[in-house]
């Protein structure tokens, strides 16, 4: 049996629910809904598990603030013995224009505090990322830290459902591809 961990990054609380920084939570909610599972509250995180043809896909929403996302990621990775190569972190990405969604393996954290903490706690940056482009504030405008804590604007909201569906598809493709790779490596 193979275990995967999908981590959606965000901040807890209604105040942040629809902000750019919470796109990881939004995508994870849509993924859980597509799998027909619901989250259980474990105080420091929300978690659920979906069984995919005998393998386990664990979905995690850390409930401590963004810069502490590594703690619950590490807890679940250790609990289910999940290596970084079988972890996908869904994050907001200011270095991509709004609407651009990219997969990436490893690399730096580009100042993203959630990623920094995950790298520190896992002791590795070799996990996979689904980077959801939220764009940058205009030059001379607000600070990036303030920008990501703003709600999506009305133009962006018009496209959000479609982009979240696309992100769910990309996440399911990632699971499928990695299941097949691991099966091949293990001669099955």
mmCIF file of N, CA, C and O in Angstrom, residues 40-107:
data_model
loop_
_atom_site.group_PDB
_atom_site.id
_atom_site.type_symbol
_atom_site.label_atom_id
_atom_site.label_comp_id
_atom_site.label_asym_id
_atom_site.label_seq_id
_atom_site.Cartn_x
_atom_site.Cartn_y
_atom_site.Cartn_z
ATOM 1 N N UNK A 40 -11.732 15.768 9.367
ATOM 2 C CA UNK A 40 -11.871 15.602 10.818
ATOM 3 C C UNK A 40 -10.927 16.605 11.470
ATOM 4 O O UNK A 40 -9.821 16.808 11.001
ATOM 5 N N UNK A 41 -11.376 17.204 12.554
ATOM 6 C CA UNK A 41 -10.586 18.215 13.244
ATOM 7 C C UNK A 41 -9.698 17.562 14.299
ATOM 8 O O UNK A 41 -10.174 16.867 15.181
ATOM 9 N N UNK A 42 -8.388 17.750 14.157
ATOM 10 C CA UNK A 42 -7.432 17.226 15.141
ATOM 11 C C UNK A 42 -6.765 18.371 15.892
ATOM 12 O O UNK A 42 -5.578 18.317 16.165
ATOM 13 N N UNK A 43 -7.511 19.427 16.189
ATOM 14 C CA UNK A 43 -7.033 20.624 16.902
ATOM 15 C C UNK A 43 -5.994 21.438 16.112
ATOM 16 O O UNK A 43 -6.213 22.573 15.819
ATOM 17 N N UNK A 44 -4.867 20.838 15.769
ATOM 18 C CA UNK A 44 -3.797 21.574 15.084
ATOM 19 C C UNK A 44 -3.897 21.463 13.560
ATOM 20 O O UNK A 44 -3.174 22.122 12.833
ATOM 21 N N UNK A 45 -4.771 20.585 13.071
ATOM 22 C CA UNK A 45 -4.962 20.430 11.627
ATOM 23 C C UNK A 45 -6.286 19.730 11.336
ATOM 24 O O UNK A 45 -6.879 19.107 12.213
ATOM 25 N N UNK A 46 -6.728 19.862 10.090
ATOM 26 C CA UNK A 46 -7.876 19.113 9.589
ATOM 27 C C UNK A 46 -7.312 18.043 8.668
ATOM 28 O O UNK A 46 -6.414 18.323 7.858
ATOM 29 N N UNK A 47 -7.840 16.839 8.792
ATOM 30 C CA UNK A 47 -7.286 15.734 8.016
ATOM 31 C C UNK A 47 -8.394 14.798 7.565
ATOM 32 O O UNK A 47 -9.413 14.645 8.238
ATOM 33 N N UNK A 48 -8.201 14.183 6.423
ATOM 34 C CA UNK A 48 -9.080 13.116 5.962
ATOM 35 C C UNK A 48 -8.263 12.188 5.070
ATOM 36 O O UNK A 48 -7.178 12.563 4.602
ATOM 37 N N UNK A 49 -8.768 10.993 4.865
ATOM 38 C CA UNK A 49 -8.062 10.018 4.032
ATOM 39 C C UNK A 49 -9.024 9.453 2.998
ATOM 40 O O UNK A 49 -10.171 9.146 3.317
ATOM 41 N N UNK A 50 -8.534 9.333 1.783
ATOM 42 C CA UNK A 50 -9.300 8.746 0.691
ATOM 43 C C UNK A 50 -8.553 7.496 0.235
ATOM 44 O O UNK A 50 -7.330 7.514 0.104
ATOM 45 N N UNK A 51 -9.287 6.400 0.034
ATOM 46 C CA UNK A 51 -8.655 5.176 -0.461
ATOM 47 C C UNK A 51 -8.791 5.135 -1.980
ATOM 48 O O UNK A 51 -9.903 5.162 -2.507
ATOM 49 N N UNK A 52 -7.649 5.130 -2.655
ATOM 50 C CA UNK A 52 -7.589 5.153 -4.125
ATOM 51 C C UNK A 52 -7.075 3.789 -4.570
ATOM 52 O O UNK A 52 -5.887 3.519 -4.491
ATOM 53 N N UNK A 53 -7.992 2.925 -4.998
ATOM 54 C CA UNK A 53 -7.629 1.574 -5.464
ATOM 55 C C UNK A 53 -6.636 0.900 -4.515
ATOM 56 O O UNK A 53 -5.605 0.377 -4.951
ATOM 57 N N UNK A 54 -6.927 0.945 -3.225
ATOM 58 C CA UNK A 54 -6.083 0.271 -2.247
ATOM 59 C C UNK A 54 -4.979 1.123 -1.644
ATOM 60 O O UNK A 54 -4.397 0.755 -0.626
ATOM 61 N N UNK A 55 -4.661 2.252 -2.266
ATOM 62 C CA UNK A 55 -3.642 3.150 -1.711
ATOM 63 C C UNK A 55 -4.338 4.253 -0.915
ATOM 64 O O UNK A 55 -5.522 4.506 -1.097
ATOM 65 N N UNK A 56 -3.584 4.899 -0.042
ATOM 66 C CA UNK A 56 -4.162 5.930 0.828
ATOM 67 C C UNK A 56 -3.677 7.316 0.412
ATOM 68 O O UNK A 56 -2.473 7.534 0.252
ATOM 69 N N UNK A 57 -4.624 8.214 0.241
ATOM 70 C CA UNK A 57 -4.311 9.606 -0.059
ATOM 71 C C UNK A 57 -4.783 10.422 1.147
ATOM 72 O O UNK A 57 -5.977 10.504 1.423
ATOM 73 N N UNK A 58 -3.835 10.974 1.885
ATOM 74 C CA UNK A 58 -4.138 11.767 3.081
ATOM 75 C C UNK A 58 -4.197 13.236 2.691
ATOM 76 O O UNK A 58 -3.286 13.741 2.043
ATOM 77 N N UNK A 59 -5.274 13.909 3.068
ATOM 78 C CA UNK A 59 -5.425 15.340 2.793
ATOM 79 C C UNK A 59 -5.257 16.081 4.105
ATOM 80 O O UNK A 59 -5.842 15.702 5.124
ATOM 81 N N UNK A 60 -4.468 17.149 4.084
ATOM 82 C CA UNK A 60 -4.122 17.869 5.306
ATOM 83 C C UNK A 60 -4.261 19.375 5.130
ATOM 84 O O UNK A 60 -3.732 19.948 4.168
ATOM 85 N N UNK A 61 -4.963 20.010 6.067
ATOM 86 C CA UNK A 61 -5.023 21.473 6.143
ATOM 87 C C UNK A 61 -4.463 21.869 7.508
ATOM 88 O O UNK A 61 -5.140 21.721 8.519
ATOM 89 N N UNK A 62 -3.199 22.346 7.559
ATOM 90 C CA UNK A 62 -2.632 22.780 8.838
ATOM 91 C C UNK A 62 -3.457 23.940 9.406
ATOM 92 O O UNK A 62 -3.810 24.856 8.678
ATOM 93 N N UNK A 63 -3.761 23.886 10.699
ATOM 94 C CA UNK A 63 -4.583 24.943 11.308
ATOM 95 C C UNK A 63 -3.781 25.928 12.152
ATOM 96 O O UNK A 63 -4.341 26.790 12.798
ATOM 97 N N UNK A 64 -2.454 25.758 12.164
ATOM 98 C CA UNK A 64 -1.659 26.800 12.798
ATOM 99 C C UNK A 64 -1.386 27.776 11.663
ATOM 100 O O UNK A 64 -1.663 27.466 10.515
ATOM 101 N N UNK A 65 -0.874 28.935 11.936
ATOM 102 C CA UNK A 65 -0.743 29.890 10.842
ATOM 103 C C UNK A 65 0.286 29.421 9.814
ATOM 104 O O UNK A 65 1.072 28.514 10.061
ATOM 105 N N UNK A 66 0.223 30.044 8.638
ATOM 106 C CA UNK A 66 1.017 29.653 7.476
ATOM 107 C C UNK A 66 2.471 29.324 7.825
ATOM 108 O O UNK A 66 2.986 28.302 7.403
ATOM 109 N N UNK A 67 3.109 30.174 8.623
ATOM 110 C CA UNK A 67 4.536 29.982 8.899
ATOM 111 C C UNK A 67 4.801 28.806 9.851
ATOM 112 O O UNK A 67 5.941 28.539 10.199
ATOM 113 N N UNK A 68 3.750 28.082 10.261
ATOM 114 C CA UNK A 68 3.902 26.888 11.100
ATOM 115 C C UNK A 68 3.364 25.644 10.396
ATOM 116 O O UNK A 68 3.092 24.630 11.039
ATOM 117 N N UNK A 69 3.216 25.704 9.078
ATOM 118 C CA UNK A 69 2.622 24.602 8.308
ATOM 119 C C UNK A 69 3.436 23.316 8.364
ATOM 120 O O UNK A 69 2.910 22.230 8.121
ATOM 121 N N UNK A 70 4.720 23.428 8.672
ATOM 122 C CA UNK A 70 5.592 22.251 8.652
ATOM 123 C C UNK A 70 5.312 21.253 9.748
ATOM 124 O O UNK A 70 5.519 20.051 9.578
ATOM 125 N N UNK A 71 4.820 21.742 10.880
ATOM 126 C CA UNK A 71 4.622 20.877 12.046
ATOM 127 C C UNK A 71 3.643 19.727 11.752
ATOM 128 O O UNK A 71 3.961 18.562 11.962
ATOM 129 N N UNK A 72 2.446 20.063 11.282
ATOM 130 C CA UNK A 72 1.464 19.007 11.018
ATOM 131 C C UNK A 72 1.853 18.197 9.777
ATOM 132 O O UNK A 72 1.570 17.003 9.706
ATOM 133 N N UNK A 73 2.540 18.825 8.823
ATOM 134 C CA UNK A 73 3.029 18.086 7.649
ATOM 135 C C UNK A 73 3.996 17.002 8.113
ATOM 136 O O UNK A 73 3.892 15.838 7.713
ATOM 137 N N UNK A 74 4.916 17.398 8.990
ATOM 138 C CA UNK A 74 5.891 16.452 9.533
ATOM 139 C C UNK A 74 5.195 15.360 10.352
ATOM 140 O O UNK A 74 5.526 14.175 10.244
ATOM 141 N N UNK A 75 4.210 15.730 11.158
ATOM 142 C CA UNK A 75 3.473 14.769 11.984
ATOM 143 C C UNK A 75 2.861 13.664 11.124
ATOM 144 O O UNK A 75 3.039 12.474 11.400
ATOM 145 N N UNK A 76 2.134 14.053 10.067
ATOM 146 C CA UNK A 76 1.488 13.056 9.209
ATOM 147 C C UNK A 76 2.497 12.269 8.374
ATOM 148 O O UNK A 76 2.346 11.061 8.201
ATOM 149 N N UNK A 77 3.535 12.956 7.882
ATOM 150 C CA UNK A 77 4.571 12.256 7.098
ATOM 151 C C UNK A 77 5.224 11.173 7.962
ATOM 152 O O UNK A 77 5.435 10.046 7.496
ATOM 153 N N UNK A 78 5.524 11.497 9.213
ATOM 154 C CA UNK A 78 6.132 10.519 10.121
ATOM 155 C C UNK A 78 5.158 9.400 10.476
ATOM 156 O O UNK A 78 5.517 8.225 10.470
ATOM 157 N N UNK A 79 3.912 9.768 10.775
ATOM 158 C CA UNK A 79 2.900 8.804 11.179
ATOM 159 C C UNK A 79 2.689 7.726 10.110
ATOM 160 O O UNK A 79 2.616 6.539 10.418
ATOM 161 N N UNK A 80 2.597 8.144 8.856
ATOM 162 C CA UNK A 80 2.328 7.191 7.765
ATOM 163 C C UNK A 80 3.575 6.826 6.973
ATOM 164 O O UNK A 80 3.478 6.196 5.928
ATOM 165 N N UNK A 81 4.749 7.257 7.464
ATOM 166 C CA UNK A 81 6.034 6.975 6.806
ATOM 167 C C UNK A 81 6.000 7.366 5.321
ATOM 168 O O UNK A 81 6.281 6.579 4.432
ATOM 169 N N UNK A 82 5.654 8.626 5.088
ATOM 170 C CA UNK A 82 5.534 9.146 3.721
ATOM 171 C C UNK A 82 6.787 9.952 3.389
ATOM 172 O O UNK A 82 7.063 10.959 4.032
ATOM 173 N N UNK A 83 7.567 9.506 2.380
ATOM 174 C CA UNK A 83 8.760 10.269 1.993
ATOM 175 C C UNK A 83 8.373 11.560 1.252
ATOM 176 O O UNK A 83 7.275 11.641 0.695
ATOM 177 N N UNK A 84 9.275 12.557 1.252
ATOM 178 C CA UNK A 84 8.977 13.826 0.565
ATOM 179 C C UNK A 84 8.520 13.633 -0.888
ATOM 180 O O UNK A 84 7.681 14.397 -1.367
ATOM 181 N N UNK A 85 9.025 12.616 -1.581
ATOM 182 C CA UNK A 85 8.656 12.404 -2.988
ATOM 183 C C UNK A 85 7.181 12.040 -3.150
ATOM 184 O O UNK A 85 6.651 12.083 -4.251
ATOM 185 N N UNK A 86 6.499 11.695 -2.049
ATOM 186 C CA UNK A 86 5.079 11.342 -2.103
ATOM 187 C C UNK A 86 4.213 12.381 -1.395
ATOM 188 O O UNK A 86 3.098 12.119 -0.990
ATOM 189 N N UNK A 87 4.781 13.593 -1.280
ATOM 190 C CA UNK A 87 4.056 14.712 -0.679
ATOM 191 C C UNK A 87 3.856 15.797 -1.735
ATOM 192 O O UNK A 87 4.789 16.150 -2.457
ATOM 193 N N UNK A 88 2.623 16.292 -1.831
ATOM 194 C CA UNK A 88 2.302 17.405 -2.725
ATOM 195 C C UNK A 88 1.769 18.546 -1.868
ATOM 196 O O UNK A 88 0.817 18.362 -1.109
ATOM 197 N N UNK A 89 2.405 19.709 -1.970
ATOM 198 C CA UNK A 89 1.958 20.900 -1.233
ATOM 199 C C UNK A 89 1.291 21.847 -2.228
ATOM 200 O O UNK A 89 1.878 22.210 -3.249
ATOM 201 N N UNK A 90 0.056 22.224 -1.933
ATOM 202 C CA UNK A 90 -0.696 23.144 -2.792
ATOM 203 C C UNK A 90 -0.595 24.537 -2.176
ATOM 204 O O UNK A 90 -0.973 24.746 -1.037
ATOM 205 N N UNK A 91 -0.057 25.477 -2.945
ATOM 206 C CA UNK A 91 0.286 26.801 -2.415
ATOM 207 C C UNK A 91 -0.090 27.927 -3.361
ATOM 208 O O UNK A 91 -0.251 27.719 -4.568
ATOM 209 N N UNK A 92 -0.202 29.112 -2.816
ATOM 210 C CA UNK A 92 -0.346 30.317 -3.630
ATOM 211 C C UNK A 92 1.052 30.713 -4.107
ATOM 212 O O UNK A 92 2.028 30.467 -3.411
ATOM 213 N N UNK A 93 1.135 31.274 -5.297
ATOM 214 C CA UNK A 93 2.441 31.639 -5.866
ATOM 215 C C UNK A 93 2.376 33.031 -6.473
ATOM 216 O O UNK A 93 1.723 33.242 -7.498
ATOM 217 N N UNK A 94 3.062 34.013 -5.842
ATOM 218 C CA UNK A 94 3.047 35.389 -6.351
ATOM 219 C C UNK A 94 3.923 35.552 -7.590
ATOM 220 O O UNK A 94 3.750 36.507 -8.344
ATOM 221 N N UNK A 95 4.846 34.617 -7.825
ATOM 222 C CA UNK A 95 5.726 34.729 -8.995
ATOM 223 C C UNK A 95 5.076 34.190 -10.273
ATOM 224 O O UNK A 95 5.708 34.174 -11.322
ATOM 225 N N UNK A 96 3.832 33.762 -10.179
ATOM 226 C CA UNK A 96 3.085 33.350 -11.372
ATOM 227 C C UNK A 96 1.876 34.278 -11.500
ATOM 228 O O UNK A 96 1.261 34.635 -10.499
ATOM 229 N N UNK A 97 1.531 34.647 -12.741
ATOM 230 C CA UNK A 97 0.347 35.499 -12.918
ATOM 231 C C UNK A 97 -0.920 34.749 -12.490
ATOM 232 O O UNK A 97 -0.951 33.521 -12.526
ATOM 233 N N UNK A 98 -1.950 35.485 -12.110
ATOM 234 C CA UNK A 98 -3.202 34.861 -11.709
ATOM 235 C C UNK A 98 -3.682 33.920 -12.811
ATOM 236 O O UNK A 98 -3.662 34.266 -13.990
ATOM 237 N N UNK A 99 -4.088 32.728 -12.419
ATOM 238 C CA UNK A 99 -4.641 31.772 -13.381
ATOM 239 C C UNK A 99 -3.635 30.764 -13.897
ATOM 240 O O UNK A 99 -3.996 29.770 -14.500
ATOM 241 N N UNK A 100 -2.360 31.001 -13.671
ATOM 242 C CA UNK A 100 -1.328 30.058 -14.109
ATOM 243 C C UNK A 100 -1.142 29.031 -12.983
ATOM 244 O O UNK A 100 -0.995 29.397 -11.823
ATOM 245 N N UNK A 101 -1.172 27.749 -13.339
ATOM 246 C CA UNK A 101 -1.027 26.686 -12.345
ATOM 247 C C UNK A 101 0.099 25.774 -12.812
ATOM 248 O O UNK A 101 0.069 25.287 -13.941
ATOM 249 N N UNK A 102 1.093 25.574 -11.958
ATOM 250 C CA UNK A 102 2.262 24.789 -12.370
ATOM 251 C C UNK A 102 2.652 23.773 -11.307
ATOM 252 O O UNK A 102 2.583 24.057 -10.113
ATOM 253 N N UNK A 103 3.097 22.607 -11.779
ATOM 254 C CA UNK A 103 3.677 21.611 -10.882
ATOM 255 C C UNK A 103 5.176 21.844 -10.819
ATOM 256 O O UNK A 103 5.784 22.248 -11.809
ATOM 257 N N UNK A 104 5.761 21.556 -9.668
ATOM 258 C CA UNK A 104 7.193 21.735 -9.504
ATOM 259 C C UNK A 104 7.677 20.721 -8.469
ATOM 260 O O UNK A 104 6.955 20.413 -7.518
ATOM 261 N N UNK A 105 8.874 20.209 -8.658
ATOM 262 C CA UNK A 105 9.479 19.320 -7.664
ATOM 263 C C UNK A 105 10.662 20.042 -7.053
ATOM 264 O O UNK A 105 11.525 20.541 -7.761
ATOM 265 N N UNK A 106 10.679 20.087 -5.711
ATOM 266 C CA UNK A 106 11.826 20.651 -5.007
ATOM 267 C C UNK A 106 12.054 22.113 -5.315
ATOM 268 O O UNK A 106 11.172 22.824 -5.778
ATOM 269 N N UNK A 107 13.277 22.565 -5.025
ATOM 270 C CA UNK A 107 13.653 23.954 -5.287
ATOM 271 C C UNK A 107 13.500 24.822 -4.060
ATOM 272 O O UNK A 107 13.161 24.342 -2.977
#
